[in-house]
């Protein structure tokens, strides 16, 4: 197998974070591929959105069926009957947390990357603005990186360009990459399936729109 040193596989869902990562990867690697998971998530429209963005970025796009995740445990992202927690409960995680999701996604991604001779994997997790999810933390990513390397005797590098950025800084990065309009108008972050600025009410919209306002205020001051 030919090892492509300057190639990356991006976990891409069509949301703000992963789309920013897709364009970040395009800047840093000669060859980029996008991988999108389906797992019975509420925003099923996101697969089509992710595909459209990958086409616009001129990046090969692959969909992987990971529906098994929705059969493992109950959560409000895959159980559409369940009402979503708006805030993090004091003693546990919000019911939007899908246990094991990022661990499984990164493992699947590594297997696919290996098959393409790719050693760089890019994911848009962030510890700075994380919604209390343990599998968005840097320590989890490092440990998973070590594990998949040991599991496959490879030297994968998991890149997390957003790890220490808050939402406003993620907007700033999109601006620096010259893709602010694409991220603003074509991505889907909203839990209620509304593209761009979304419903404005769900936790994802609140975080996204607050970050955008902060970024725009800072930019106007400069
Ligand atoms: Zn929303």
mmCIF file of N, CA and C in Angstrom, residues 107-198:
data_model
loop_
_atom_site.group_PDB
_atom_site.id
_atom_site.type_symbol
_atom_site.label_atom_id
_atom_site.label_comp_id
_atom_site.label_asym_id
_atom_site.label_seq_id
_atom_site.Cartn_x
_atom_site.Cartn_y
_atom_site.Cartn_z
ATOM 1 N N UNK A 107 -12.335 5.198 15.505
ATOM 2 C CA UNK A 107 -11.858 3.848 15.174
ATOM 3 C C UNK A 107 -12.242 3.497 13.731
ATOM 4 N N UNK A 108 -13.505 3.749 13.375
ATOM 5 C CA UNK A 108 -13.945 3.489 11.999
ATOM 6 C C UNK A 108 -13.119 4.334 11.023
ATOM 7 N N UNK A 109 -12.928 5.594 11.370
ATOM 8 C CA UNK A 109 -12.176 6.503 10.487
ATOM 9 C C UNK A 109 -10.750 5.995 10.268
ATOM 10 N N UNK A 110 -10.143 5.491 11.335
ATOM 11 C CA UNK A 110 -8.760 5.011 11.223
ATOM 12 C C UNK A 110 -8.676 3.804 10.291
ATOM 13 N N UNK A 111 -9.654 2.929 10.385
ATOM 14 C CA UNK A 111 -9.656 1.746 9.508
ATOM 15 C C UNK A 111 -9.779 2.191 8.045
ATOM 16 N N UNK A 112 -10.667 3.151 7.808
ATOM 17 C CA UNK A 112 -10.865 3.643 6.441
ATOM 18 C C UNK A 112 -9.629 4.410 5.963
ATOM 19 N N UNK A 113 -9.064 5.244 6.840
ATOM 20 C CA UNK A 113 -7.853 5.999 6.475
ATOM 21 C C UNK A 113 -6.734 5.025 6.084
ATOM 22 N N UNK A 114 -6.561 3.997 6.890
ATOM 23 C CA UNK A 114 -5.514 2.999 6.612
ATOM 24 C C UNK A 114 -5.723 2.374 5.238
ATOM 25 N N UNK A 115 -6.971 2.087 4.929
ATOM 26 C CA UNK A 115 -7.295 1.461 3.649
ATOM 27 C C UNK A 115 -6.921 2.366 2.473
ATOM 28 N N UNK A 116 -6.930 3.674 2.718
ATOM 29 C CA UNK A 116 -6.561 4.635 1.661
ATOM 30 C C UNK A 116 -5.101 5.063 1.777
ATOM 31 N N UNK A 117 -4.368 4.491 2.706
ATOM 32 C CA UNK A 117 -2.969 4.883 2.889
ATOM 33 C C UNK A 117 -2.818 6.276 3.495
ATOM 34 N N UNK A 118 -3.846 6.703 4.228
ATOM 35 C CA UNK A 118 -3.840 8.047 4.827
ATOM 36 C C UNK A 118 -3.492 7.946 6.306
ATOM 37 N N UNK A 119 -2.600 8.832 6.777
ATOM 38 C CA UNK A 119 -2.272 8.755 8.207
ATOM 39 C C UNK A 119 -2.794 9.930 9.042
ATOM 40 N N UNK A 120 -3.310 10.942 8.388
ATOM 41 C CA UNK A 120 -3.846 12.087 9.139
ATOM 42 C C UNK A 120 -5.376 12.021 9.218
ATOM 43 N N UNK A 121 -5.879 12.153 10.429
ATOM 44 C CA UNK A 121 -7.321 12.140 10.656
ATOM 45 C C UNK A 121 -7.674 13.466 11.326
ATOM 46 N N UNK A 122 -8.714 14.133 10.812
ATOM 47 C CA UNK A 122 -9.065 15.460 11.344
ATOM 48 C C UNK A 122 -10.478 15.420 11.913
ATOM 49 N N UNK A 123 -10.622 15.902 13.141
ATOM 50 C CA UNK A 123 -11.952 15.950 13.750
ATOM 51 C C UNK A 123 -12.174 17.291 14.461
ATOM 52 N N UNK A 124 -13.418 17.749 14.464
ATOM 53 C CA UNK A 124 -13.729 19.107 14.941
ATOM 54 C C UNK A 124 -14.105 19.207 16.404
ATOM 55 N N UNK A 125 -13.670 18.262 17.231
ATOM 56 C CA UNK A 125 -14.022 18.350 18.656
ATOM 57 C C UNK A 125 -13.319 19.543 19.308
ATOM 58 N N UNK A 126 -13.968 20.068 20.360
ATOM 59 C CA UNK A 126 -13.408 21.220 21.058
ATOM 60 C C UNK A 126 -13.609 21.076 22.558
ATOM 61 N N UNK A 127 -12.544 21.274 23.263
ATOM 62 C CA UNK A 127 -12.625 21.228 24.729
ATOM 63 C C UNK A 127 -13.045 22.579 25.296
ATOM 64 N N UNK A 128 -12.727 23.653 24.539
ATOM 65 C CA UNK A 128 -12.979 24.999 25.052
ATOM 66 C C UNK A 128 -14.473 25.268 25.207
ATOM 67 N N UNK A 129 -15.252 24.818 24.243
ATOM 68 C CA UNK A 129 -16.679 25.126 24.246
ATOM 69 C C UNK A 129 -17.497 23.864 24.418
ATOM 70 N N UNK A 130 -16.867 22.813 24.927
ATOM 71 C CA UNK A 130 -17.526 21.514 24.853
ATOM 72 C C UNK A 130 -18.737 21.471 25.769
ATOM 73 N N UNK A 131 -19.747 20.751 25.309
ATOM 74 C CA UNK A 131 -21.030 20.756 26.005
ATOM 75 C C UNK A 131 -21.035 19.766 27.164
ATOM 76 N N UNK A 132 -19.873 19.555 27.731
ATOM 77 C CA UNK A 132 -19.791 18.613 28.836
ATOM 78 C C UNK A 132 -19.538 17.196 28.376
ATOM 79 N N UNK A 133 -19.228 17.006 27.104
ATOM 80 C CA UNK A 133 -19.029 15.649 26.609
ATOM 81 C C UNK A 133 -17.585 15.203 26.865
ATOM 82 N N UNK A 134 -17.412 14.056 27.517
ATOM 83 C CA UNK A 134 -16.047 13.617 27.831
ATOM 84 C C UNK A 134 -15.237 13.259 26.577
ATOM 85 N N UNK A 135 -15.928 12.846 25.507
ATOM 86 C CA UNK A 135 -15.177 12.413 24.318
ATOM 87 C C UNK A 135 -14.877 13.580 23.372
ATOM 88 N N UNK A 136 -14.952 14.811 23.889
ATOM 89 C CA UNK A 136 -14.471 15.976 23.139
ATOM 90 C C UNK A 136 -13.180 16.513 23.752
ATOM 91 N N UNK A 137 -12.711 15.852 24.815
ATOM 92 C CA UNK A 137 -11.548 16.390 25.517
ATOM 93 C C UNK A 137 -10.227 15.934 24.888
ATOM 94 N N UNK A 138 -9.238 16.792 25.050
ATOM 95 C CA UNK A 138 -7.917 16.520 24.475
ATOM 96 C C UNK A 138 -7.324 15.205 24.992
ATOM 97 N N UNK A 139 -7.520 14.944 26.265
ATOM 98 C CA UNK A 139 -6.939 13.728 26.842
ATOM 99 C C UNK A 139 -7.544 12.471 26.200
ATOM 100 N N UNK A 140 -8.838 12.523 25.914
ATOM 101 C CA UNK A 140 -9.493 11.403 25.215
ATOM 102 C C UNK A 140 -8.900 11.218 23.810
ATOM 103 N N UNK A 141 -8.711 12.334 23.101
ATOM 104 C CA UNK A 141 -8.174 12.247 21.730
ATOM 105 C C UNK A 141 -6.767 11.651 21.737
ATOM 106 N N UNK A 142 -5.940 12.101 22.674
ATOM 107 C CA UNK A 142 -4.569 11.576 22.736
ATOM 108 C C UNK A 142 -4.556 10.090 23.038
ATOM 109 N N UNK A 143 -5.404 9.723 23.972
ATOM 110 C CA UNK A 143 -5.439 8.313 24.346
ATOM 111 C C UNK A 143 -5.968 7.456 23.199
ATOM 112 N N UNK A 144 -6.971 7.962 22.490
ATOM 113 C CA UNK A 144 -7.509 7.210 21.345
ATOM 114 C C UNK A 144 -6.471 7.115 20.230
ATOM 115 N N UNK A 145 -5.732 8.212 20.034
ATOM 116 C CA UNK A 145 -4.680 8.210 19.024
ATOM 117 C C UNK A 145 -3.674 7.090 19.321
ATOM 118 N N UNK A 146 -3.267 7.001 20.588
ATOM 119 C CA UNK A 146 -2.318 5.950 20.979
ATOM 120 C C UNK A 146 -2.933 4.568 20.765
ATOM 121 N N UNK A 147 -4.202 4.448 21.102
ATOM 122 C CA UNK A 147 -4.856 3.132 20.998
ATOM 123 C C UNK A 147 -4.991 2.665 19.552
ATOM 124 N N UNK A 148 -5.449 3.553 18.672
ATOM 125 C CA UNK A 148 -5.612 3.103 17.274
ATOM 126 C C UNK A 148 -4.252 2.819 16.639
ATOM 127 N N UNK A 149 -3.228 3.564 17.044
ATOM 128 C CA UNK A 149 -1.884 3.265 16.523
ATOM 129 C C UNK A 149 -1.444 1.869 16.960
ATOM 130 N N UNK A 150 -1.687 1.554 18.221
ATOM 131 C CA UNK A 150 -1.316 0.228 18.726
ATOM 132 C C UNK A 150 -2.184 -0.857 18.097
ATOM 133 N N UNK A 151 -3.472 -0.535 17.910
ATOM 134 C CA UNK A 151 -4.392 -1.545 17.372
ATOM 135 C C UNK A 151 -4.023 -1.961 15.954
ATOM 136 N N UNK A 152 -3.480 -0.993 15.166
ATOM 137 C CA UNK A 152 -3.233 -1.283 13.747
ATOM 138 C C UNK A 152 -1.759 -1.191 13.386
ATOM 139 N N UNK A 153 -0.916 -0.997 14.385
ATOM 140 C CA UNK A 153 0.526 -0.832 14.165
ATOM 141 C C UNK A 153 0.786 0.233 13.102
ATOM 142 N N UNK A 154 0.182 1.400 13.324
ATOM 143 C CA UNK A 154 0.292 2.505 12.382
ATOM 144 C C UNK A 154 0.748 3.754 13.136
ATOM 145 N N UNK A 155 1.007 4.804 12.381
ATOM 146 C CA UNK A 155 1.388 6.086 12.989
ATOM 147 C C UNK A 155 0.381 7.159 12.589
ATOM 148 N N UNK A 156 -0.854 6.929 12.933
ATOM 149 C CA UNK A 156 -1.874 7.949 12.644
ATOM 150 C C UNK A 156 -1.619 9.194 13.496
ATOM 151 N N UNK A 157 -2.031 10.333 12.942
ATOM 152 C CA UNK A 157 -2.028 11.564 13.736
ATOM 153 C C UNK A 157 -3.449 12.118 13.706
ATOM 154 N N UNK A 158 -4.062 12.223 14.873
ATOM 155 C CA UNK A 158 -5.396 12.833 14.931
ATOM 156 C C UNK A 158 -5.219 14.329 15.147
ATOM 157 N N UNK A 159 -5.700 15.122 14.207
ATOM 158 C CA UNK A 159 -5.602 16.587 14.293
ATOM 159 C C UNK A 159 -6.934 17.149 14.801
ATOM 160 N N UNK A 160 -6.847 18.067 15.743
ATOM 161 C CA UNK A 160 -8.054 18.696 16.305
ATOM 162 C C UNK A 160 -7.877 20.219 16.287
ATOM 163 N N UNK A 161 -8.015 20.830 15.094
ATOM 164 C CA UNK A 161 -7.721 22.267 14.985
ATOM 165 C C UNK A 161 -8.593 23.158 15.864
ATOM 166 N N UNK A 162 -9.737 22.649 16.310
ATOM 167 C CA UNK A 162 -10.641 23.488 17.112
ATOM 168 C C UNK A 162 -10.530 23.234 18.610
ATOM 169 N N UNK A 163 -9.620 22.332 19.004
ATOM 170 C CA UNK A 163 -9.609 21.870 20.401
ATOM 171 C C UNK A 163 -9.643 23.006 21.424
ATOM 172 N N UNK A 164 -8.846 24.034 21.195
ATOM 173 C CA UNK A 164 -8.743 25.105 22.208
ATOM 174 C C UNK A 164 -9.427 26.399 21.759
ATOM 175 N N UNK A 165 -10.271 26.297 20.743
ATOM 176 C CA UNK A 165 -10.980 27.489 20.260
ATOM 177 C C UNK A 165 -12.412 27.509 20.790
ATOM 178 N N UNK A 166 -12.861 28.672 21.250
ATOM 179 C CA UNK A 166 -14.289 28.794 21.552
ATOM 180 C C UNK A 166 -15.034 29.083 20.243
ATOM 181 N N UNK A 167 -16.354 29.199 20.318
ATOM 182 C CA UNK A 167 -17.130 29.327 19.074
ATOM 183 C C UNK A 167 -16.765 30.596 18.298
ATOM 184 N N UNK A 168 -16.536 31.688 19.016
ATOM 185 C CA UNK A 168 -16.170 32.936 18.336
ATOM 186 C C UNK A 168 -14.851 32.744 17.583
ATOM 187 N N UNK A 169 -13.905 32.050 18.208
ATOM 188 C CA UNK A 169 -12.601 31.820 17.564
ATOM 189 C C UNK A 169 -12.724 30.847 16.381
ATOM 190 N N UNK A 170 -13.702 29.942 16.468
ATOM 191 C CA UNK A 170 -13.937 29.035 15.336
ATOM 192 C C UNK A 170 -14.472 29.823 14.135
ATOM 193 N N UNK A 171 -15.330 30.810 14.400
ATOM 194 C CA UNK A 171 -15.792 31.700 13.318
ATOM 195 C C UNK A 171 -14.611 32.488 12.748
ATOM 196 N N UNK A 172 -13.739 32.917 13.630
ATOM 197 C CA UNK A 172 -12.567 33.684 13.192
ATOM 198 C C UNK A 172 -11.688 32.825 12.269
ATOM 199 N N UNK A 173 -11.527 31.559 12.649
ATOM 200 C CA UNK A 173 -10.733 30.651 11.814
ATOM 201 C C UNK A 173 -11.366 30.494 10.425
ATOM 202 N N UNK A 174 -12.692 30.366 10.395
ATOM 203 C CA UNK A 174 -13.393 30.256 9.106
ATOM 204 C C UNK A 174 -13.120 31.490 8.253
ATOM 205 N N UNK A 175 -13.110 32.639 8.906
ATOM 206 C CA UNK A 175 -12.843 33.898 8.216
ATOM 207 C C UNK A 175 -11.415 33.902 7.653
ATOM 208 N N UNK A 176 -10.463 33.477 8.480
ATOM 209 C CA UNK A 176 -9.060 33.414 8.033
ATOM 210 C C UNK A 176 -8.887 32.454 6.855
ATOM 211 N N UNK A 177 -9.674 31.379 6.868
ATOM 212 C CA UNK A 177 -9.580 30.389 5.785
ATOM 213 C C UNK A 177 -10.335 30.856 4.536
ATOM 214 N N UNK A 178 -11.023 32.000 4.653
ATOM 215 C CA UNK A 178 -11.745 32.565 3.500
ATOM 216 C C UNK A 178 -13.055 31.862 3.203
ATOM 217 N N UNK A 179 -13.620 31.166 4.202
ATOM 218 C CA UNK A 179 -14.848 30.414 3.955
ATOM 219 C C UNK A 179 -15.989 30.818 4.906
ATOM 220 N N UNK A 180 -15.907 32.028 5.414
ATOM 221 C CA UNK A 180 -16.919 32.475 6.376
ATOM 222 C C UNK A 180 -18.336 32.371 5.798
ATOM 223 N N UNK A 181 -18.497 32.784 4.547
ATOM 224 C CA UNK A 181 -19.846 32.773 3.959
ATOM 225 C C UNK A 181 -20.382 31.357 3.791
ATOM 226 N N UNK A 182 -19.501 30.454 3.395
ATOM 227 C CA UNK A 182 -19.940 29.057 3.230
ATOM 228 C C UNK A 182 -20.398 28.507 4.581
ATOM 229 N N UNK A 183 -19.599 28.755 5.613
ATOM 230 C CA UNK A 183 -19.931 28.215 6.940
ATOM 231 C C UNK A 183 -21.226 28.867 7.452
ATOM 232 N N UNK A 184 -21.334 30.144 7.231
ATOM 233 C CA UNK A 184 -22.487 30.886 7.731
ATOM 234 C C UNK A 184 -23.786 30.462 7.032
ATOM 235 N N UNK A 185 -23.718 30.254 5.732
ATOM 236 C CA UNK A 185 -24.944 30.076 4.954
ATOM 237 C C UNK A 185 -25.261 28.641 4.549
ATOM 238 N N UNK A 186 -24.267 27.762 4.621
ATOM 239 C CA UNK A 186 -24.514 26.423 4.052
ATOM 240 C C UNK A 186 -24.399 25.283 5.043
ATOM 241 N N UNK A 187 -23.949 25.546 6.263
ATOM 242 C CA UNK A 187 -23.781 24.440 7.211
ATOM 243 C C UNK A 187 -25.048 24.267 8.059
ATOM 244 N N UNK A 188 -25.150 23.084 8.642
ATOM 245 C CA UNK A 188 -26.303 22.755 9.481
ATOM 246 C C UNK A 188 -25.818 22.306 10.849
ATOM 247 N N UNK A 189 -26.101 23.120 11.852
ATOM 248 C CA UNK A 189 -25.725 22.790 13.229
ATOM 249 C C UNK A 189 -26.967 22.531 14.068
ATOM 250 N N UNK A 190 -28.092 23.117 13.646
ATOM 251 C CA UNK A 190 -29.334 23.134 14.424
ATOM 252 C C UNK A 190 -29.903 21.730 14.631
ATOM 253 N N UNK A 191 -30.307 21.446 15.869
ATOM 254 C CA UNK A 191 -30.936 20.150 16.167
ATOM 255 C C UNK A 191 -32.313 20.030 15.513
ATOM 256 N N UNK A 192 -32.881 21.164 15.093
ATOM 257 C CA UNK A 192 -34.196 21.117 14.444
ATOM 258 C C UNK A 192 -34.095 21.208 12.925
ATOM 259 N N UNK A 193 -32.910 20.894 12.407
ATOM 260 C CA UNK A 193 -32.767 20.673 10.965
ATOM 261 C C UNK A 193 -32.874 21.927 10.108
ATOM 262 N N UNK A 194 -32.622 23.087 10.672
ATOM 263 C CA UNK A 194 -32.731 24.318 9.884
ATOM 264 C C UNK A 194 -31.326 24.827 9.556
ATOM 265 N N UNK A 195 -31.053 24.947 8.254
ATOM 266 C CA UNK A 195 -29.716 25.310 7.769
ATOM 267 C C UNK A 195 -29.380 26.747 8.174
ATOM 268 N N UNK A 196 -28.081 27.038 8.135
ATOM 269 C CA UNK A 196 -27.545 28.378 8.410
ATOM 270 C C UNK A 196 -27.835 28.811 9.849
ATOM 271 N N UNK A 197 -28.553 29.908 10.060
ATOM 272 C CA UNK A 197 -28.660 30.386 11.446
ATOM 273 C C UNK A 197 -29.594 29.547 12.319
ATOM 274 N N UNK A 198 -30.345 28.628 11.703
ATOM 275 C CA UNK A 198 -31.098 27.637 12.462
ATOM 276 C C UNK A 198 -32.349 28.159 13.137
#
